[in-house]
Amino acid sequence: MRVVALISGGKDSCYNMMQCVAAGHQVVALANLRPAENTGQTDELDSYMYQTVGHHAIDLYADALDLPLYRCFIKGTSVNTGREYTMCQEDEVEDLYRLLKLVKDKEGVEGVSVGAILSDYQRVRVEHVCRRLNLQPLAYLWRQNQEILLKEMISSNIQAIIIKVAAFGLDPDKHLGKTLDQVEPYLLELSEKYGVHVCGEGGEYETFTLDCPLFKKKIVVDSAEVVVHSADAFAPVAYLHFLKLHLENKAKSSGTFVVNSCSCEVSCNNDDIFPSSEEDEPEKNILVISKSLKPNSLDITKTFGSSGKSLSGYQWFSGITAHFLPSKDKNAQEAAREAFSSLQANMTSEGLKLKDIILVHLYVKSMEDFNVINSVYVTEFDLCPPARVCVETLLPDGVLFCIDCLAHKYDIATVDVLHDEKLVMHVQSISHWAPASIGPYSQSIKVEDSETYHDVTAVCGLLAVVVISHLPRDAAIEWHVVAVVDDPLQRKHFSMKMLSEGFQIECESVVSSSASCGSISLHLSLISPSTSQLDLGGPLHDLVAMFRQAVEKLSEDCSASPLSFRAFFKEDIFDAETLQTGLQEYLEKYLGKKTPALILVPVVDLPGTEVIHITCWLS
């Protein structure tokens, strides 16, 4: 895509440009914000967003790249400094909006190169601006290991010098004007001793790039002076003010450069992540259990359900369904909106809102409908959407998608304390950190237990939902993890096993060390794979009975309630109506008001002789 590069003159914005080019994008313009002339701060502006030291040399930087440069003055200040940004005309972020809008109108750009590495503050605001302008942020350096990143920059022939120091151990007399390769060993030493960020992400130092493989000419500093901003005895703050610079022609080269296009543990471009083997082929024998219905004759998602609310404020909802038949007047988008309206109405009846959802499982009949579904989905959530896992599965005819979700809300407000109960990471920039999880959903959400606001040492009940991000774009598998902060060595485990009319039932359970939550896993497997017909009534009864025993066993150590009962079942061998009716009946019989939300997921295959796999989370 056509890309504009946000530049400060530093190493990070320069190296991210190189990454954009390596990824096949075309950098067609540069954009820079500088201090307004009437501020009296001609070199360095006190800004949360922008590096301005060295801005006098930016015109020469653009000449070296032989690219058009767009510049605007920074007229705003840091007004909205919250974790999430909302539009404020007096904020310096709006200066970035005006600048990028100008570039988009003039150059027709589609993407923005951003050199952010660690700062959520900057990333969130750039993404906010890009979303408003329908531009795609490209932040390939985001969350990369800083030691490795610095080595990559040096090995990629970025010639950058230190132009500002502001950290213990960095001396203006010794380090200003030094190149990255000259100071790298010392930066590693400072990082080891004092926790200094090797790439300067804590504001320890700033750089200016004099040459890189993208430059047509190189910049030469003829003279500069040191300006001391703060003569602190332990961590003096000082910067270089360039007095005279010029461009020089570079030695002729092959015209190509080498850059590590991906620092992921799994390569973004690896097309053979999951090699197939004969051992992985599913069994071809099809079993028949009880009497089968006609294909797709049952809507297994027709019943909306929900668990009770746990003591810590969690509640699971299931069976939210978008019904759609192309022959009818209703289109797919209308069907999706009706499903979300139904979800909202049911959550309202429980005193909850859509913003209280922290995790969504979205099951779609066909990935061909994904864009249509997503266009509606994105309008239903604000800047902090829930984590989401989307899976194509064998839904009945007339069903566009179905959803189940986990919501959280405290019933008791903490006294004299206002707090956000969720910590959300919603990265929208394309990067090596999250190549496969960019969209209207958060990569991770952490829910903090109310106890932590009274005792900072308490970790009971802290919950994190994470979508695993180290995946190539064409990966066949995506994981999500629900994690609890506790001591793994103090968790309690137990298991049970029994036989039931030609089946084996196994149950494994675990309770967190804080006794705030637990999980139960159940497996229903055929004892003899050659069996052609079996009655399911008895095994389902015994399956739920064992589940109740596990819940009761867990209740001895904690007061957690079962919230979700997710049953993955082999769709080609089950009477789906018997399965749904039987499970719901036995769950209500044995658990009463503690009945969890029932979720049925048809699958093509399960490991070994397993025909049903059930997972349950308790809080």
Coordinates of C-alpha atoms in Angstrom, one line a residue:
M1 CA 0.0 0.0 0.0
R2 CA 1.0 3.7 -0.3
V3 CA 2.4 4.7 3.0
V4 CA 3.3 8.0 4.7
A5 CA 6.0 7.7 7.3
L6 CA 5.7 9.7 10.6
I7 CA 9.3 10.8 11.2
S8 CA 11.0 12.5 14.1
G9 CA 14.5 12.0 12.6
G10 CA 15.2 9.2 15.1
K11 CA 16.3 5.6 14.6
D12 CA 12.9 4.0 15.3
S13 CA 10.8 5.8 12.7
C14 CA 13.6 5.2 10.2
Y15 CA 13.9 1.5 10.9
N16 CA 10.1 1.1 10.7
M17 CA 10.2 2.7 7.2
M18 CA 12.7 0.0 6.2
Q19 CA 10.4 -2.7 7.6
C20 CA 7.5 -1.2 5.6
V21 CA 9.6 -1.4 2.4
A22 CA 10.6 -5.0 3.2
A23 CA 7.0 -5.9 3.7
G24 CA 6.3 -4.7 0.1
H25 CA 4.8 -1.2 0.9
Q26 CA 5.7 2.0 -0.9
V27 CA 6.7 4.9 1.2
V28 CA 5.6 7.9 -0.8
A29 CA 5.7 10.8 1.7
L30 CA 7.1 11.9 5.1
A31 CA 5.2 13.7 7.8
N32 CA 6.5 15.6 10.8
L33 CA 5.2 17.9 13.6
R34 CA 7.4 20.6 15.0
P35 CA 7.1 23.2 17.8
A36 CA 5.1 26.4 17.0
E37 CA 7.4 29.3 16.5
N38 CA 5.7 31.5 19.1
T39 CA 6.2 29.0 22.0
G40 CA 9.7 30.0 22.9
Q41 CA 10.6 26.3 22.8
T42 CA 12.5 26.2 19.5
D43 CA 14.4 23.0 20.1
E44 CA 12.5 20.7 22.5
L45 CA 8.8 20.8 23.2
D46 CA 7.4 19.4 26.5
S47 CA 5.2 16.8 24.7
Y48 CA 3.9 13.4 25.6
M49 CA 3.6 12.5 21.9
Y50 CA 6.4 13.9 19.8
Q51 CA 10.2 14.0 19.7
T52 CA 11.2 17.5 18.6
V53 CA 14.9 17.6 19.4
G54 CA 16.7 17.8 16.0
H55 CA 13.6 19.0 14.1
H56 CA 15.7 21.8 12.5
A57 CA 17.4 19.0 10.4
I58 CA 14.1 17.3 9.2
D59 CA 14.1 19.2 5.8
L60 CA 17.6 17.8 5.1
Y61 CA 16.4 14.3 6.2
A62 CA 13.6 14.5 3.6
D63 CA 16.1 15.6 1.0
A64 CA 18.3 12.7 1.8
L65 CA 15.3 10.3 1.2
D66 CA 14.2 12.3 -1.9
L67 CA 10.6 12.2 -0.7
P68 CA 8.0 15.0 -0.2
L69 CA 7.8 16.3 3.3
Y70 CA 4.6 17.5 5.0
R71 CA 5.0 19.5 8.2
C72 CA 2.6 21.2 10.7
F73 CA 3.1 23.1 13.9
I74 CA 2.2 21.6 17.2
K75 CA -0.5 23.9 18.5
G76 CA -2.2 21.8 21.1
T77 CA -1.0 20.4 24.4
S78 CA -1.3 17.1 26.3
V79 CA -4.9 17.5 27.5
N80 CA -6.4 14.1 27.3
T81 CA -3.8 11.9 29.0
G82 CA -6.1 8.9 29.9
R83 CA -5.4 5.3 29.0
E84 CA -7.9 5.7 26.1
Y85 CA -8.1 8.8 23.9
T86 CA -11.3 10.6 23.1
M87 CA -11.3 13.5 20.6
C88 CA -10.4 16.9 22.2
Q89 CA -9.7 19.9 19.9
E90 CA -7.1 21.4 22.3
D91 CA -5.1 18.2 22.4
E92 CA -1.8 17.9 20.5
V93 CA -3.2 14.7 19.0
E94 CA -5.5 16.7 16.8
D95 CA -2.5 18.3 15.2
L96 CA -1.5 14.8 14.0
Y97 CA -5.0 14.3 12.6
R98 CA -4.8 17.5 10.6
L99 CA -1.4 16.6 9.3
L100 CA -2.3 13.1 8.2
K101 CA -5.6 14.3 6.7
L102 CA -3.6 16.7 4.6
V103 CA -1.2 13.9 3.4
K104 CA -4.0 11.6 2.6
D105 CA -5.8 14.2 0.5
K106 CA -2.6 15.1 -1.4
E107 CA -0.9 11.7 -1.7
G108 CA -3.7 9.2 -1.5
V109 CA -1.9 7.2 1.2
E110 CA -3.5 4.1 2.7
G111 CA -1.1 3.4 5.6
V112 CA 1.0 5.1 8.2
S113 CA 4.5 4.0 9.3
V114 CA 4.8 4.5 13.0
G115 CA 8.1 3.8 15.0
A116 CA 6.4 3.0 18.3
I117 CA 8.1 0.2 20.3
L118 CA 6.7 0.3 23.8
S119 CA 4.5 3.4 24.4
D120 CA 0.8 2.5 24.7
Y121 CA 0.1 6.2 25.1
Q122 CA 1.5 7.0 21.6
R123 CA 0.1 3.9 19.9
V124 CA -3.4 4.4 21.2
R125 CA -3.5 8.0 19.9
V126 CA -2.0 7.2 16.5
E127 CA -4.5 4.4 16.1
H128 CA -7.3 6.7 17.1
V129 CA -6.3 9.2 14.4
C130 CA -5.8 6.4 11.8
R131 CA -9.2 4.9 12.5
R132 CA -10.9 8.3 11.9
L133 CA -9.1 8.7 8.6
N134 CA -9.5 5.1 7.5
L135 CA -5.7 4.6 7.4
Q136 CA -3.9 1.4 8.5
P137 CA -1.1 2.0 11.1
L138 CA 2.1 -0.1 10.4
A139 CA 4.1 -0.5 13.6
Y140 CA 6.5 -3.3 12.9
L141 CA 8.7 -2.6 15.9
W142 CA 5.9 -2.8 18.4
R143 CA 6.7 -4.9 21.5
Q144 CA 9.9 -6.3 20.0
N145 CA 12.8 -7.3 22.2
Q146 CA 14.8 -4.1 22.6
E147 CA 18.2 -5.7 22.7
I148 CA 17.6 -7.7 19.6
L149 CA 16.0 -4.7 17.9
L150 CA 19.0 -2.4 18.6
K151 CA 21.3 -5.1 17.1
E152 CA 19.1 -5.3 14.1
M153 CA 19.2 -1.6 13.5
I154 CA 23.0 -1.5 13.7
S155 CA 23.4 -4.5 11.5
S156 CA 20.9 -3.0 9.0
N157 CA 23.4 -0.1 8.6
I158 CA 21.3 2.6 10.3
Q159 CA 23.8 5.4 11.1
A160 CA 22.2 7.3 14.0
I161 CA 23.8 9.4 16.7
I162 CA 22.7 10.3 20.2
I163 CA 21.3 13.8 20.3
K164 CA 19.8 13.8 23.8
V165 CA 20.5 12.1 27.1
A166 CA 18.3 12.1 30.2
A167 CA 19.2 9.1 32.3
F168 CA 21.5 8.0 35.1
G169 CA 24.8 6.9 33.6
L170 CA 24.5 8.9 30.4
D171 CA 26.9 11.8 30.3
P172 CA 26.4 14.7 27.8
D173 CA 30.2 15.1 27.5
K174 CA 30.8 11.5 26.8
H175 CA 27.8 10.2 24.9
L176 CA 26.2 13.0 22.8
G177 CA 27.1 12.6 19.2
K178 CA 28.1 9.0 19.6
T179 CA 26.8 6.4 17.1
L180 CA 24.5 3.5 18.0
D181 CA 27.3 0.9 17.5
Q182 CA 29.6 2.9 19.8
V183 CA 27.2 3.2 22.7
E184 CA 25.5 -0.3 22.4
P185 CA 27.8 -2.1 24.8
Y186 CA 27.4 0.6 27.4
L187 CA 23.6 0.7 27.0
L188 CA 23.5 -3.0 27.6
E189 CA 25.5 -2.5 30.7
L190 CA 23.2 0.2 32.0
S191 CA 20.2 -2.0 31.2
E192 CA 21.7 -4.8 33.3
K193 CA 22.6 -2.6 36.2
Y194 CA 19.8 -0.1 36.4
G195 CA 17.0 -1.2 34.1
V196 CA 17.6 1.4 31.4
H197 CA 15.7 0.7 28.2
V198 CA 18.2 -0.3 25.6
C199 CA 16.3 1.5 22.8
G200 CA 15.5 4.6 25.0
E201 CA 11.8 3.8 25.4
G202 CA 11.8 5.3 28.8
G203 CA 13.1 8.6 27.5
E204 CA 16.7 7.8 28.4
Y205 CA 18.1 9.1 25.1
E206 CA 17.0 10.2 21.6
T207 CA 18.7 9.9 18.3
F208 CA 19.0 11.4 14.8
T209 CA 19.6 9.3 11.7
L210 CA 22.4 10.5 9.4
D211 CA 22.3 7.6 7.0
C212 CA 20.4 4.4 6.2
P213 CA 20.0 2.1 3.2
L214 CA 16.9 4.1 2.1
F215 CA 18.8 7.4 1.9
K216 CA 19.8 8.6 -1.5
K217 CA 22.4 10.9 0.2
K218 CA 23.8 11.0 3.7
I219 CA 23.7 13.8 6.2
V220 CA 27.0 15.2 7.6
V221 CA 27.1 17.3 10.8
D222 CA 29.5 20.1 10.4
S223 CA 29.0 21.8 13.8
A224 CA 26.7 21.5 16.8
E225 CA 26.5 22.8 20.4
V226 CA 25.5 21.1 23.6
V227 CA 22.5 22.6 25.3
V228 CA 22.1 21.7 29.0
H229 CA 18.5 21.5 29.9
S230 CA 18.9 20.3 33.5
A231 CA 22.3 20.1 35.2
D232 CA 21.3 17.3 37.6
A233 CA 24.3 15.8 39.3
F234 CA 23.1 12.2 38.8
A235 CA 21.1 12.3 35.6
P236 CA 21.8 15.5 33.6
V237 CA 19.5 16.3 30.7
A238 CA 21.2 17.8 27.6
Y239 CA 20.8 17.8 23.9
L240 CA 22.7 18.6 20.7
H241 CA 21.6 21.7 18.7
F242 CA 22.7 21.4 15.1
L243 CA 24.4 24.6 13.8
K244 CA 25.4 23.4 10.3
L245 CA 24.8 20.3 8.3
H246 CA 25.1 19.3 4.6
L247 CA 24.3 16.4 2.3
E248 CA 27.0 14.2 0.7
N249 CA 26.7 11.7 -2.2
K250 CA 26.9 8.1 -1.1
A251 CA 29.2 5.5 -2.6
K252 CA 27.4 3.5 -5.3
S253 CA 25.8 0.3 -4.1
S254 CA 23.7 -2.5 -5.6
G255 CA 20.6 -0.5 -4.8
T256 CA 19.2 -3.2 -2.5
F257 CA 19.4 -3.6 1.2
V258 CA 18.9 -6.5 3.6
V259 CA 16.6 -6.1 6.6
N260 CA 15.1 -8.7 8.9
S261 CA 11.5 -8.6 7.7
C262 CA 10.2 -10.4 10.7
S263 CA 11.4 -10.9 14.3
C264 CA 8.5 -13.2 15.2
E265 CA 9.2 -16.6 16.9
V266 CA 7.0 -18.0 14.0
S267 CA 7.7 -16.4 10.7
C268 CA 4.8 -14.4 9.2
N269 CA 5.7 -15.7 5.7
N270 CA 6.1 -19.4 6.6
D271 CA 3.6 -21.3 4.5
D272 CA 4.5 -24.7 6.0
I273 CA 3.8 -24.2 9.7
F274 CA 1.6 -27.2 10.0
P275 CA 3.0 -30.0 7.7
S276 CA 0.6 -32.8 7.2
S277 CA 1.3 -36.5 7.8
E278 CA -0.5 -39.7 7.4
E279 CA -0.7 -40.1 11.1
D280 CA -2.7 -36.9 11.4
E281 CA -5.4 -38.0 8.9
P282 CA -8.8 -38.5 10.7
E283 CA -10.4 -41.8 10.8
K284 CA -12.7 -42.5 7.8
N285 CA -15.1 -44.9 9.6
I286 CA -18.4 -43.1 10.4
L287 CA -20.2 -44.3 13.4
V288 CA -23.9 -44.1 14.1
I289 CA -25.1 -43.5 17.6
S290 CA -28.8 -43.7 18.3
K291 CA -31.1 -42.5 15.4
S292 CA -29.8 -39.6 13.3
L293 CA -31.9 -36.7 12.2
K294 CA -31.9 -35.4 8.7
P295 CA -28.8 -33.3 8.0
N296 CA -29.1 -29.7 9.4
S297 CA -32.7 -30.3 10.5
L298 CA -32.2 -29.0 14.0
D299 CA -31.3 -25.5 15.1
I300 CA -29.0 -26.3 18.0
T301 CA -28.7 -22.6 18.8
K302 CA -32.3 -21.7 19.1
T303 CA -32.4 -21.3 22.8
F304 CA -30.9 -18.3 24.6
G305 CA -29.3 -19.3 27.8
S306 CA -27.2 -17.8 30.6
S307 CA -25.5 -18.9 33.8
G308 CA -26.1 -17.4 37.2
K309 CA -23.8 -14.6 38.2
S310 CA -20.8 -15.6 40.2
L311 CA -19.9 -14.0 43.5
S312 CA -17.0 -12.2 41.7
G313 CA -19.3 -10.8 39.1
Y314 CA -18.9 -13.1 36.1
Q315 CA -21.8 -14.4 34.0
W316 CA -21.9 -16.4 30.7
F317 CA -24.4 -16.0 27.9
S318 CA -25.1 -18.5 25.1
G319 CA -27.3 -19.2 22.2
I320 CA -27.3 -15.7 20.6
T321 CA -28.1 -16.6 17.0
A322 CA -28.4 -14.7 13.7
H323 CA -31.0 -16.4 11.6
F324 CA -30.7 -15.8 7.8
L325 CA -32.0 -17.4 4.7
P326 CA -30.9 -15.7 1.4
S327 CA -34.3 -16.3 -0.1
K328 CA -36.1 -14.1 2.5
D329 CA -36.3 -10.3 2.3
K330 CA -34.0 -9.9 5.3
N331 CA -30.3 -9.4 4.4
A332 CA -27.3 -10.7 6.4
Q333 CA -26.5 -7.4 8.0
E334 CA -30.1 -7.1 9.3
A335 CA -29.9 -10.6 10.7
A336 CA -26.6 -9.7 12.5
R337 CA -28.2 -6.5 14.0
E338 CA -31.2 -8.5 15.2
A339 CA -28.9 -11.0 17.0
F340 CA -27.0 -8.2 18.7
S341 CA -30.2 -6.5 19.7
S342 CA -31.4 -9.8 21.2
L343 CA -28.1 -10.1 23.1
Q344 CA -28.3 -6.5 24.4
A345 CA -31.9 -7.0 25.5
N346 CA -31.0 -10.2 27.5
M347 CA -28.0 -8.6 29.1
T348 CA -30.1 -5.5 30.0
S349 CA -32.5 -7.8 31.8
E350 CA -29.5 -9.0 33.9
G351 CA -28.3 -5.4 34.7
L352 CA -25.5 -5.6 32.2
K353 CA -24.4 -3.8 29.0
L354 CA -22.4 -4.8 26.0
K355 CA -19.4 -3.0 27.4
D356 CA -19.3 -5.5 30.2
I357 CA -18.5 -8.3 27.9
I358 CA -14.8 -9.4 28.1
L359 CA -14.7 -12.5 25.8
V360 CA -16.7 -13.5 22.8
H361 CA -16.8 -16.8 20.9
L362 CA -18.1 -16.2 17.4
Y363 CA -19.1 -19.3 15.5
V364 CA -19.9 -18.7 11.8
K365 CA -21.3 -21.0 9.2
S366 CA -19.0 -19.7 6.4
M367 CA -15.9 -17.5 6.5
E368 CA -17.3 -16.0 3.3
D369 CA -19.8 -14.1 5.5
F370 CA -17.1 -12.8 7.8
N371 CA -16.8 -9.3 6.4
V372 CA -20.5 -8.8 6.5
I373 CA -20.7 -10.0 10.1
N374 CA -17.6 -7.9 11.1
S375 CA -19.1 -4.8 9.6
V376 CA -22.0 -5.0 12.1
Y377 CA -19.9 -6.4 14.9
V378 CA -17.5 -3.4 14.9
T379 CA -20.4 -0.9 15.5
E380 CA -21.5 -2.7 18.6
F381 CA -18.5 -2.1 20.8
D382 CA -16.5 1.0 21.8
L383 CA -12.7 1.6 21.9
C384 CA -12.3 -1.3 24.4
P385 CA -13.9 -4.3 22.7
P386 CA -13.9 -7.8 24.2
A387 CA -11.3 -10.4 23.2
R388 CA -12.8 -12.6 20.5
V389 CA -12.2 -16.0 18.9
C390 CA -13.9 -16.6 15.6
V391 CA -14.4 -20.1 14.3
E392 CA -16.1 -21.6 11.2
T393 CA -18.2 -24.5 12.2
L394 CA -21.0 -26.7 11.0
L395 CA -24.0 -24.6 11.9
P396 CA -27.6 -25.6 10.8
D397 CA -29.1 -24.2 7.6
G398 CA -30.6 -20.7 8.1
V399 CA -28.1 -19.8 10.8
L400 CA -25.5 -17.1 9.9
F401 CA -23.6 -17.2 13.2
C402 CA -24.1 -17.8 16.9
I403 CA -22.3 -16.2 19.8
D404 CA -21.6 -17.0 23.4
C405 CA -19.8 -14.6 25.7
L406 CA -18.5 -13.9 29.1
A407 CA -19.4 -10.7 30.9
H408 CA -18.1 -9.2 34.1
K409 CA -19.5 -6.5 36.4
Y410 CA -19.0 -5.8 40.1
D411 CA -22.2 -5.8 42.1
I412 CA -20.7 -3.8 45.0
A413 CA -19.0 -0.5 44.3
T414 CA -15.8 0.1 46.2
V415 CA -16.1 2.9 48.7
D416 CA -14.5 6.2 47.8
V417 CA -12.6 4.6 44.9
L418 CA -13.3 5.1 41.2
H419 CA -11.5 2.6 39.1
D420 CA -11.6 0.9 35.7
E421 CA -12.1 -2.8 36.4
K422 CA -10.7 -3.8 33.0
L423 CA -7.2 -3.3 31.6
V424 CA -7.5 -3.7 27.8
M425 CA -4.9 -4.1 25.1
H426 CA -6.5 -3.3 21.8
V427 CA -3.6 -3.1 19.2
Q428 CA -4.8 -2.1 15.7
S429 CA -1.4 -1.6 14.1
I430 CA 0.0 -4.2 11.8
S431 CA 3.2 -5.5 13.4
H432 CA 5.3 -8.6 13.9
W433 CA 3.9 -8.8 17.5
A434 CA 0.3 -9.4 16.4
P435 CA 0.3 -10.4 12.7
A436 CA -2.9 -12.4 12.9
S437 CA -5.1 -10.6 15.5
I438 CA -5.9 -7.2 14.2
G439 CA -9.6 -6.3 14.2
P440 CA -12.5 -5.1 16.4
Y441 CA -11.4 -7.1 19.3
S442 CA -8.7 -6.8 22.1
Q443 CA -5.6 -9.0 22.2
S444 CA -5.9 -9.2 26.0
I445 CA -8.1 -8.1 28.8
K446 CA -7.3 -8.2 32.5
V447 CA -10.0 -8.0 35.1
E448 CA -8.9 -6.9 38.5
D449 CA -10.6 -8.2 41.6
S450 CA -12.1 -5.6 43.8
E451 CA -10.0 -6.9 46.7
T452 CA -6.9 -5.5 45.0
Y453 CA -8.1 -1.9 45.5
H454 CA -8.0 -2.4 49.3
D455 CA -4.8 -4.5 49.5
V456 CA -2.3 -4.0 46.8
T457 CA -0.6 -7.3 47.6
A458 CA -3.8 -9.3 47.0
V459 CA -3.9 -11.2 43.7
C460 CA -7.0 -13.3 44.4
G461 CA -9.3 -13.3 41.4
L462 CA -7.1 -11.5 38.8
L463 CA -8.2 -12.8 35.4
A464 CA -6.6 -12.4 32.0
V465 CA -8.1 -13.3 28.7
V466 CA -5.4 -13.4 25.9
V467 CA -5.5 -14.2 22.2
I468 CA -2.2 -15.7 21.3
S469 CA -0.6 -13.5 18.7
H470 CA 2.5 -15.3 17.4
L471 CA 0.8 -16.7 14.3
P472 CA 1.3 -16.3 10.6
R473 CA -1.6 -14.7 8.7
D474 CA -2.6 -17.9 7.1
A475 CA -2.5 -20.0 10.3
A476 CA -5.0 -22.8 10.7
I477 CA -5.2 -22.4 14.5
E478 CA -5.8 -19.6 16.9
W479 CA -5.6 -19.9 20.6
H480 CA -7.1 -18.0 23.4
V481 CA -6.2 -18.4 27.0
V482 CA -8.1 -17.6 30.2
A483 CA -5.5 -17.2 32.9
V484 CA -5.6 -16.5 36.7
V485 CA -2.8 -14.9 38.6
D486 CA -2.0 -17.3 41.4
D487 CA 0.7 -19.9 42.5
P488 CA 0.6 -22.9 40.1
L489 CA 2.3 -25.1 42.8
Q490 CA -0.6 -24.4 45.2
R491 CA -3.4 -25.4 42.8
K492 CA -5.4 -28.5 43.6
H493 CA -6.0 -31.2 41.0
F494 CA -8.2 -34.3 40.9
S495 CA -9.6 -36.7 38.4
M496 CA -12.3 -39.4 38.0
K497 CA -13.0 -42.1 35.6
M498 CA -16.0 -44.5 34.9
L499 CA -17.5 -46.9 32.3
S500 CA -21.0 -46.3 31.0
E501 CA -22.7 -48.6 28.5
G502 CA -19.9 -48.9 25.9
F503 CA -18.4 -45.5 26.8
Q504 CA -15.6 -44.3 29.0
I505 CA -16.1 -41.0 30.9
E506 CA -13.0 -39.2 32.2
C507 CA -13.0 -36.0 34.3
E508 CA -10.1 -33.7 35.2
S509 CA -10.5 -30.7 37.5
V510 CA -8.3 -28.0 38.9
V511 CA -8.8 -25.3 41.5
S512 CA -6.7 -22.1 41.6
S513 CA -4.5 -21.5 44.6
S514 CA -6.7 -18.6 45.7
A515 CA -9.8 -20.9 45.5
S516 CA -11.5 -18.1 43.4
C517 CA -12.0 -20.2 40.3
G518 CA -11.6 -23.6 38.7
S519 CA -12.0 -25.6 35.5
I520 CA -13.5 -29.0 34.7
S521 CA -12.8 -31.0 31.6
L522 CA -14.9 -34.1 30.6
H523 CA -14.2 -36.7 27.9
L524 CA -16.7 -39.2 26.5
S525 CA -15.0 -41.9 24.5
L526 CA -16.0 -45.1 22.8
I527 CA -14.5 -48.2 24.4
S528 CA -14.8 -50.1 21.1
P529 CA -14.5 -48.0 17.9
S530 CA -16.1 -50.8 15.9
T531 CA -19.4 -50.4 17.7
S532 CA -22.1 -49.2 15.2
Q533 CA -25.0 -48.3 17.3
L534 CA -25.3 -47.3 21.0
D535 CA -27.9 -45.7 23.2
L536 CA -26.9 -42.2 24.4
G537 CA -29.3 -41.7 27.3
G538 CA -27.4 -43.6 30.0
P539 CA -23.9 -42.1 29.1
L540 CA -25.3 -38.5 29.1
H541 CA -26.9 -39.1 32.5
D542 CA -23.6 -40.4 33.9
L543 CA -21.6 -37.6 32.2
V544 CA -23.6 -34.9 33.9
A545 CA -23.7 -36.9 37.2
M546 CA -19.9 -37.0 37.1
F547 CA -19.9 -33.3 36.3
R548 CA -22.0 -32.6 39.4
Q549 CA -19.6 -34.7 41.5
A550 CA -16.7 -32.6 40.2
V551 CA -18.6 -29.3 41.0
E552 CA -19.4 -30.6 44.5
K553 CA -15.7 -31.6 45.0
L554 CA -14.6 -28.2 43.9
S555 CA -17.1 -26.5 46.2
E556 CA -15.3 -28.1 49.2
D557 CA -12.4 -25.8 48.5
C558 CA -14.0 -22.8 46.9
S559 CA -17.4 -21.1 46.3
A560 CA -17.0 -21.0 42.6
S561 CA -20.1 -21.6 40.4
P562 CA -20.1 -23.3 36.9
L563 CA -20.6 -20.6 34.2
S564 CA -20.1 -22.3 30.9
F565 CA -20.7 -25.9 29.7
R566 CA -19.1 -26.1 26.3
A567 CA -19.6 -29.4 24.5
F568 CA -17.6 -30.1 21.4
F569 CA -19.2 -33.1 19.6
K570 CA -18.6 -35.1 16.4
E571 CA -21.4 -33.8 14.2
D572 CA -21.6 -36.8 11.9
I573 CA -22.3 -39.4 14.5
F574 CA -24.7 -37.7 16.9
D575 CA -28.4 -37.2 17.3
A576 CA -28.1 -33.5 18.0
E577 CA -31.6 -33.1 19.4
T578 CA -30.9 -36.0 21.9
L579 CA -27.7 -34.4 22.9
Q580 CA -29.1 -30.9 23.5
T581 CA -32.2 -32.1 25.2
G582 CA -30.4 -34.6 27.3
L583 CA -27.6 -32.3 28.5
Q584 CA -30.0 -29.4 29.3
E585 CA -32.4 -31.7 31.2
Y586 CA -29.7 -33.4 33.3
L587 CA -27.9 -30.1 34.0
E588 CA -31.1 -28.5 35.3
K589 CA -31.9 -31.6 37.3
Y590 CA -28.6 -31.9 39.0
L591 CA -27.5 -28.3 39.3
G592 CA -30.8 -26.3 39.5
K593 CA -30.1 -22.6 39.9
K594 CA -26.4 -23.3 39.3
T595 CA -27.0 -24.6 35.8
P596 CA -24.2 -23.2 33.5
A597 CA -24.8 -21.8 30.0
L598 CA -24.9 -24.7 27.6
I599 CA -22.9 -24.3 24.4
L600 CA -22.9 -26.9 21.7
V601 CA -20.1 -26.9 19.1
P602 CA -20.3 -29.4 16.2
V603 CA -16.8 -30.5 15.1
V604 CA -15.4 -32.7 12.3
D605 CA -13.1 -34.7 14.6
L606 CA -11.8 -35.2 18.1
P607 CA -8.7 -37.0 19.4
G608 CA -8.6 -40.7 19.5
T609 CA -12.0 -42.4 20.2
E610 CA -13.4 -39.2 21.9
V611 CA -16.9 -38.3 20.7
I612 CA -17.7 -35.5 23.1
H613 CA -15.2 -33.1 24.8
I614 CA -16.6 -30.7 27.5
T615 CA -14.9 -27.8 29.1
C616 CA -16.4 -25.8 32.0
W617 CA -15.1 -22.7 33.7
L618 CA -16.1 -21.9 37.3
S619 CA -15.8 -18.6 39.1

